[in-house]
Amino acid sequence: MLPDILFLLFSTGVLVGAGLIIAARNPMVGMLGMLVTFLNAAGLFILFGAEFLGLLLIMVYLGAIAVMFLFVLMTIDIEFYQIREKAKAYLPIGLLTVGILAAEFILAANFGLFSTNITVLPTGPQPSNIVQIGNVLFTTYALPFQLAGLVLLTAMVGAIVLTHRPRSDVKRQDIGKQNLRTKEEAISLAKPKTGAAMGQGVAKHWNPKSVSKKVK
Amino acid sequence: MFYSITLSHVLTFSSLLLTMGLAGIVLNRRNIIAILMCLELILLAVSINLVGVSHFRADISGQIFSMFILTVAAAELAIGLAIVTLFFRNRGSIEVDAADLMKN
């Protein structure tokens, strides 16, 4: 009986969080709704016996994705209220379409192929959840697992390449330019007279801004 | 074990969540950040579906696929937020209607 109550509790929490995301005028409130949603979803996963996945959900969504959203929200300076105001015109037709879709889905879930309601119980003693996942993930799904890693790598490289911009006020090493320097333009030899100091124009190419300003 | 909760209840719940995500996309169709959040909701609905079926059919594959969905969601969000940042830097707005550079 207790698992049923927990299921109802967690699913209600997920739906409340989803409603908060949809109805939020301030995206920070939507962020809060997302935290509620994913925390309750993690509880639901653990209730279904997928402990590893539930904890992974908390780590990935609440630890990484929520923080990423917050960073982007902080860097974007915009009035979200103005965007929201103009969206009222789509309310009736949108709700109608989505309502019909929801009715179809619920009908399919209750009277469709999966509505036999037979619960298959695992036979014999079972290893723990993480052992089961490892047994399957590294044998049957070894290639998709590696491809998932490739997807993450691509996303990381893509995000960095997209948001990176070269800045002119930051000095950075240009290896090609360094390798193309010749001896003639890098070194200048001077023969000062005896008693005369090394004056201006001796090192022609060594002309940093700080020094040239002082000379002028 | 569950007393009266069956697979149908889980499927109903996850379809409700999925339609809520779709409704969010329809209602917030000018705000890219809200659309991204609602996409996360849709992916979570699919994930819950898979884990529920995995529990009630005693098959671990559902959890594996749920993990792959998690991976894809993280990658999609990283790219999406990078694009949002870039878009805001170039256009000064995150409205979908501001993306009209290719018009005419």
Short mmCIF file of C-alpha atoms in Angstrom, two decimals:
data_model
loop_
_atom_site.label_atom_id
_atom_site.label_comp_id
_atom_site.label_asym_id
_atom_site.label_seq_id
_atom_site.Cartn_x
_atom_site.Cartn_y
_atom_site.Cartn_z
CA MET A 1 0.00 0.00 0.00
CA LEU A 2 2.82 2.35 0.84
CA PRO A 3 4.39 2.15 -2.67
CA ASP A 4 1.04 3.18 -4.19
CA ILE A 5 0.84 6.23 -1.96
CA LEU A 6 4.43 7.08 -2.79
CA PHE A 7 3.71 6.73 -6.50
CA LEU A 8 0.76 9.10 -6.21
CA LEU A 9 2.85 11.54 -4.19
CA PHE A 10 5.78 11.56 -6.59
CA SER A 11 3.66 11.74 -9.73
CA THR A 12 1.68 14.63 -8.28
CA GLY A 13 4.96 16.37 -7.51
CA VAL A 14 6.17 15.85 -11.07
CA LEU A 15 2.95 17.25 -12.53
CA VAL A 16 2.98 20.24 -10.17
CA GLY A 17 6.56 21.01 -11.16
CA ALA A 18 5.66 20.69 -14.84
CA GLY A 19 2.75 23.10 -14.34
CA LEU A 20 5.13 25.51 -12.63
CA ILE A 21 7.45 25.35 -15.65
CA ILE A 22 4.64 26.00 -18.09
CA ALA A 23 2.94 28.81 -16.18
CA ALA A 24 6.04 30.59 -14.91
CA ARG A 25 6.27 34.25 -15.89
CA ASN A 26 9.73 34.51 -14.42
CA PRO A 27 12.11 31.87 -15.80
CA MET A 28 13.73 31.59 -12.36
CA VAL A 29 10.40 30.24 -11.08
CA GLY A 30 10.38 27.87 -14.05
CA MET A 31 13.84 26.75 -12.98
CA LEU A 32 12.46 25.99 -9.52
CA GLY A 33 9.66 23.98 -11.11
CA MET A 34 12.25 22.02 -13.05
CA LEU A 35 14.07 21.17 -9.82
CA VAL A 36 10.80 19.97 -8.24
CA THR A 37 9.97 17.92 -11.34
CA PHE A 38 13.27 16.13 -11.57
CA LEU A 39 13.59 15.51 -7.83
CA ASN A 40 10.18 13.83 -7.84
CA ALA A 41 11.04 11.92 -11.02
CA ALA A 42 14.18 10.63 -9.32
CA GLY A 43 12.02 9.45 -6.43
CA LEU A 44 9.74 7.73 -8.93
CA PHE A 45 12.70 5.97 -10.56
CA ILE A 46 13.94 4.75 -7.20
CA LEU A 47 10.41 3.56 -6.42
CA PHE A 48 10.51 1.54 -9.65
CA GLY A 49 13.70 -0.16 -8.55
CA ALA A 50 16.00 1.86 -10.78
CA GLU A 51 18.16 3.28 -8.01
CA PHE A 52 21.15 3.99 -10.22
CA LEU A 53 19.07 5.87 -12.76
CA GLY A 54 17.34 7.90 -10.05
CA LEU A 55 20.61 9.02 -8.54
CA LEU A 56 21.97 9.69 -12.04
CA LEU A 57 18.94 11.89 -12.70
CA ILE A 58 19.64 13.91 -9.57
CA MET A 59 23.31 14.27 -10.47
CA VAL A 60 22.84 15.14 -14.14
CA TYR A 61 19.72 17.28 -14.02
CA LEU A 62 19.90 18.94 -10.64
CA GLY A 63 23.66 19.13 -10.56
CA ALA A 64 24.60 19.99 -14.11
CA ILE A 65 21.67 21.00 -16.29
CA ALA A 66 19.96 23.22 -13.71
CA VAL A 67 23.23 25.04 -13.08
CA MET A 68 23.76 25.46 -16.82
CA PHE A 69 20.26 26.94 -17.18
CA LEU A 70 20.92 29.31 -14.30
CA PHE A 71 24.19 30.45 -15.86
CA VAL A 72 22.49 31.20 -19.17
CA LEU A 73 19.64 33.00 -17.39
CA MET A 74 22.19 35.10 -15.55
CA THR A 75 24.06 36.07 -18.70
CA ILE A 76 20.92 36.94 -20.63
CA ASP A 77 19.55 40.32 -19.65
CA ILE A 78 16.02 40.52 -20.99
CA GLU A 79 12.51 41.30 -19.87
CA PHE A 80 10.69 38.00 -19.99
CA TYR A 81 7.37 39.61 -19.13
CA GLN A 82 7.12 41.31 -22.51
CA ILE A 83 7.62 38.02 -24.32
CA ARG A 84 4.93 36.41 -22.23
CA GLU A 85 2.31 39.10 -22.81
CA LYS A 86 1.98 38.49 -26.53
CA ALA A 87 1.50 34.72 -26.18
CA LYS A 88 -2.13 34.82 -25.07
CA ALA A 89 -3.53 34.50 -28.58
CA TYR A 90 -2.51 30.85 -28.91
CA LEU A 91 -4.13 29.72 -25.67
CA PRO A 92 -7.47 28.27 -26.87
CA ILE A 93 -6.33 26.48 -30.01
CA GLY A 94 -3.19 25.21 -28.29
CA LEU A 95 -5.07 23.84 -25.31
CA LEU A 96 -7.63 22.22 -27.62
CA THR A 97 -4.97 20.44 -29.69
CA VAL A 98 -3.01 19.32 -26.68
CA GLY A 99 -6.16 18.20 -24.86
CA ILE A 100 -7.20 15.99 -27.76
CA LEU A 101 -3.68 14.57 -27.89
CA ALA A 102 -3.74 13.86 -24.15
CA ALA A 103 -7.11 12.12 -24.45
CA GLU A 104 -5.74 9.94 -27.24
CA PHE A 105 -2.65 9.06 -25.27
CA ILE A 106 -4.62 8.17 -22.16
CA LEU A 107 -7.03 6.02 -24.16
CA ALA A 108 -4.08 4.25 -25.77
CA ALA A 109 -2.44 3.71 -22.41
CA ASN A 110 -5.55 2.22 -20.81
CA PHE A 111 -7.15 0.27 -23.64
CA GLY A 112 -4.20 -0.38 -25.88
CA LEU A 113 -1.63 -3.10 -26.28
CA PHE A 114 -0.03 -2.48 -22.89
CA SER A 115 -3.26 -2.53 -20.92
CA THR A 116 -3.12 -6.22 -20.00
CA ASN A 117 -1.86 -5.17 -16.56
CA ILE A 118 0.13 -8.34 -16.07
CA THR A 119 3.11 -7.65 -13.90
CA VAL A 120 6.01 -9.90 -14.80
CA LEU A 121 8.01 -10.78 -11.74
CA PRO A 122 11.69 -11.61 -12.04
CA THR A 123 12.40 -15.27 -11.38
CA GLY A 124 15.00 -16.41 -8.92
CA PRO A 125 17.37 -14.27 -6.88
CA GLN A 126 18.30 -11.04 -8.61
CA PRO A 127 21.55 -9.12 -8.38
CA SER A 128 21.33 -5.50 -7.42
CA ASN A 129 20.22 -2.90 -9.94
CA ILE A 130 23.67 -1.54 -10.71
CA VAL A 131 25.03 -5.05 -11.32
CA GLN A 132 22.20 -5.81 -13.72
CA ILE A 133 22.78 -2.58 -15.61
CA GLY A 134 26.49 -3.23 -15.83
CA ASN A 135 25.96 -6.77 -17.07
CA VAL A 136 23.84 -5.55 -19.96
CA LEU A 137 25.44 -2.18 -20.67
CA PHE A 138 28.96 -3.47 -21.21
CA THR A 139 28.01 -6.52 -23.25
CA THR A 140 24.86 -6.13 -25.33
CA TYR A 141 24.89 -2.35 -25.47
CA ALA A 142 28.65 -1.82 -25.56
CA LEU A 143 28.64 -0.07 -28.93
CA PRO A 144 25.71 2.26 -28.17
CA PHE A 145 27.42 3.06 -24.88
CA GLN A 146 30.55 4.20 -26.69
CA LEU A 147 28.45 6.10 -29.22
CA ALA A 148 26.78 7.90 -26.31
CA GLY A 149 30.21 8.99 -25.18
CA LEU A 150 30.88 10.24 -28.71
CA VAL A 151 27.63 12.22 -28.63
CA LEU A 152 28.70 13.87 -25.39
CA LEU A 153 32.12 14.70 -26.83
CA THR A 154 30.53 16.22 -29.92
CA ALA A 155 28.18 18.28 -27.76
CA MET A 156 31.06 19.54 -25.64
CA VAL A 157 33.17 20.52 -28.63
CA GLY A 158 30.15 22.05 -30.36
CA ALA A 159 29.17 24.16 -27.36
CA ILE A 160 32.72 25.45 -26.94
CA VAL A 161 33.16 26.22 -30.65
CA LEU A 162 29.78 27.97 -30.83
CA THR A 163 30.28 30.26 -27.87
CA HIS A 164 33.98 30.94 -28.25
CA ARG A 165 34.92 34.30 -29.70
CA PRO A 166 38.43 35.58 -30.30
CA ARG A 167 39.21 38.62 -28.19
CA SER A 168 41.66 41.25 -29.33
CA ASP A 169 42.64 42.36 -25.85
CA VAL A 170 43.98 38.98 -24.82
CA LYS A 171 47.48 38.01 -25.88
CA ARG A 172 47.81 34.43 -26.93
CA GLN A 173 50.54 32.34 -28.45
CA ASP A 174 50.53 31.98 -32.23
CA ILE A 175 52.75 29.00 -32.91
CA GLY A 176 52.63 29.35 -36.70
CA LYS A 177 53.74 32.95 -36.49
CA GLN A 178 56.53 31.98 -34.13
CA ASN A 179 57.78 29.27 -36.45
CA LEU A 180 57.73 31.62 -39.45
CA ARG A 181 60.05 34.15 -37.86
CA THR A 182 63.45 34.37 -39.44
CA LYS A 183 66.77 35.16 -37.86
CA GLU A 184 66.98 38.47 -39.70
CA GLU A 185 63.83 39.97 -38.26
CA ALA A 186 64.27 38.51 -34.82
CA ILE A 187 67.85 39.57 -34.11
CA SER A 188 69.52 42.86 -34.82
CA LEU A 189 73.18 43.26 -34.04
CA ALA A 190 74.55 46.59 -32.90
CA LYS A 191 78.03 47.89 -32.50
CA PRO A 192 77.89 50.73 -29.99
CA LYS A 193 80.78 53.10 -29.76
CA THR A 194 82.94 52.89 -26.71
CA GLY A 195 81.38 54.87 -23.91
CA ALA A 196 78.02 55.31 -25.68
CA ALA A 197 75.02 53.59 -24.25
CA MET A 198 72.71 51.40 -26.23
CA GLY A 199 70.20 53.98 -27.39
CA GLN A 200 67.02 53.93 -29.38
CA GLY A 201 66.63 52.08 -32.58
CA VAL A 202 68.99 49.38 -31.59
CA ALA A 203 66.51 46.60 -31.22
CA LYS A 204 64.20 47.59 -34.05
CA HIS A 205 61.68 44.88 -33.60
CA TRP A 206 61.55 44.90 -29.85
CA ASN A 207 59.03 47.64 -29.45
CA PRO A 208 56.43 46.95 -26.76
CA LYS A 209 53.87 49.62 -26.04
CA SER A 210 55.06 50.45 -22.54
CA VAL A 211 58.61 51.22 -23.69
CA SER A 212 57.65 53.18 -26.79
CA LYS A 213 55.31 55.37 -24.77
CA LYS A 214 58.09 56.23 -22.34
CA VAL A 215 60.45 57.16 -25.17
CA LYS A 216 57.96 59.54 -26.70
CA MET B 1 5.46 -4.14 -4.43
CA PHE B 2 2.59 -2.09 -5.78
CA TYR B 3 -0.86 -2.95 -4.53
CA SER B 4 -3.08 -1.50 -7.21
CA ILE B 5 -0.77 0.56 -9.43
CA THR B 6 -0.34 -1.10 -12.81
CA LEU B 7 1.47 -0.31 -16.02
CA SER B 8 -1.56 1.57 -17.34
CA HIS B 9 -1.32 4.07 -14.51
CA VAL B 10 2.33 4.71 -15.25
CA LEU B 11 1.63 5.10 -18.96
CA THR B 12 -1.25 7.47 -18.23
CA PHE B 13 0.92 9.54 -15.97
CA SER B 14 3.78 9.75 -18.44
CA SER B 15 1.42 10.65 -21.30
CA LEU B 16 0.03 13.45 -19.12
CA LEU B 17 3.55 14.70 -18.52
CA LEU B 18 4.35 14.53 -22.23
CA THR B 19 1.26 16.50 -23.18
CA MET B 20 2.08 19.06 -20.49
CA GLY B 21 5.47 19.49 -22.14
CA LEU B 22 3.80 19.90 -25.54
CA ALA B 23 1.36 22.43 -24.07
CA GLY B 24 4.29 24.35 -22.66
CA ILE B 25 5.89 24.51 -26.09
CA VAL B 26 2.64 25.74 -27.63
CA LEU B 27 1.98 28.33 -24.91
CA ASN B 28 5.53 29.65 -24.59
CA ARG B 29 6.31 29.55 -28.26
CA ARG B 30 8.13 32.86 -28.28
CA ASN B 31 10.57 32.11 -25.47
CA ILE B 32 13.43 29.79 -26.40
CA ILE B 33 14.43 29.06 -22.80
CA ALA B 34 10.92 27.92 -21.89
CA ILE B 35 10.85 25.74 -25.00
CA LEU B 36 14.10 24.08 -23.94
CA MET B 37 12.68 23.41 -20.45
CA CYS B 38 9.56 21.87 -21.98
CA LEU B 39 11.72 19.67 -24.22
CA GLU B 40 13.34 18.38 -21.04
CA LEU B 41 9.85 17.59 -19.73
CA ILE B 42 9.03 15.57 -22.86
CA LEU B 43 12.27 13.60 -22.61
CA LEU B 44 11.59 12.96 -18.94
CA ALA B 45 8.14 11.62 -19.81
CA VAL B 46 9.69 9.15 -22.25
CA SER B 47 12.24 8.19 -19.63
CA ILE B 48 9.56 7.53 -17.01
CA ASN B 49 7.70 5.45 -19.58
CA LEU B 50 10.75 3.30 -20.23
CA VAL B 51 11.57 2.81 -16.57
CA GLY B 52 7.97 1.95 -15.77
CA VAL B 53 7.83 -0.67 -18.50
CA SER B 54 11.20 -1.94 -17.32
CA HIS B 55 9.76 -2.44 -13.84
CA PHE B 56 6.49 -4.05 -14.79
CA ARG B 57 7.97 -6.32 -17.46
CA ALA B 58 11.11 -7.22 -15.47
CA ASP B 59 13.44 -6.19 -18.29
CA ILE B 60 16.52 -4.10 -17.64
CA SER B 61 16.79 -2.78 -21.23
CA GLY B 62 14.35 0.01 -20.50
CA GLN B 63 16.70 1.50 -17.94
CA ILE B 64 19.59 1.30 -20.40
CA PHE B 65 17.62 3.22 -22.99
CA SER B 66 16.55 5.70 -20.35
CA MET B 67 20.23 6.30 -19.67
CA PHE B 68 20.86 6.94 -23.36
CA ILE B 69 17.97 9.40 -23.37
CA LEU B 70 19.64 11.16 -20.44
CA THR B 71 22.85 11.41 -22.47
CA VAL B 72 21.08 12.80 -25.52
CA ALA B 73 19.13 15.27 -23.36
CA ALA B 74 22.31 16.60 -21.80
CA ALA B 75 24.01 16.96 -25.20
CA GLU B 76 20.97 18.62 -26.75
CA LEU B 77 20.71 21.07 -23.88
CA ALA B 78 24.38 21.99 -24.02
CA ILE B 79 24.15 22.76 -27.74
CA GLY B 80 20.78 24.47 -27.33
CA LEU B 81 21.95 26.79 -24.58
CA ALA B 82 25.11 27.58 -26.55
CA ILE B 83 22.91 28.56 -29.49
CA VAL B 84 20.70 30.66 -27.18
CA THR B 85 23.75 32.51 -25.85
CA LEU B 86 25.02 33.10 -29.38
CA PHE B 87 21.58 34.21 -30.56
CA PHE B 88 21.24 36.68 -27.72
CA ARG B 89 24.72 38.04 -28.40
CA ASN B 90 23.95 38.61 -32.06
CA ARG B 91 20.30 39.74 -31.96
CA GLY B 92 19.87 41.08 -28.43
CA SER B 93 16.74 39.01 -27.90
CA ILE B 94 15.73 35.41 -27.27
CA GLU B 95 12.35 35.56 -28.97
CA VAL B 96 11.78 32.98 -31.65
CA ASP B 97 10.37 35.69 -33.91
CA ALA B 98 13.70 37.50 -33.84
CA ALA B 99 15.26 34.67 -35.86
CA ASP B 100 14.38 36.19 -39.22
CA LEU B 101 17.83 36.67 -40.68
CA MET B 102 17.12 34.33 -43.59
CA LYS B 103 13.77 35.91 -44.43
CA ASN B 104 13.51 37.37 -47.96
#
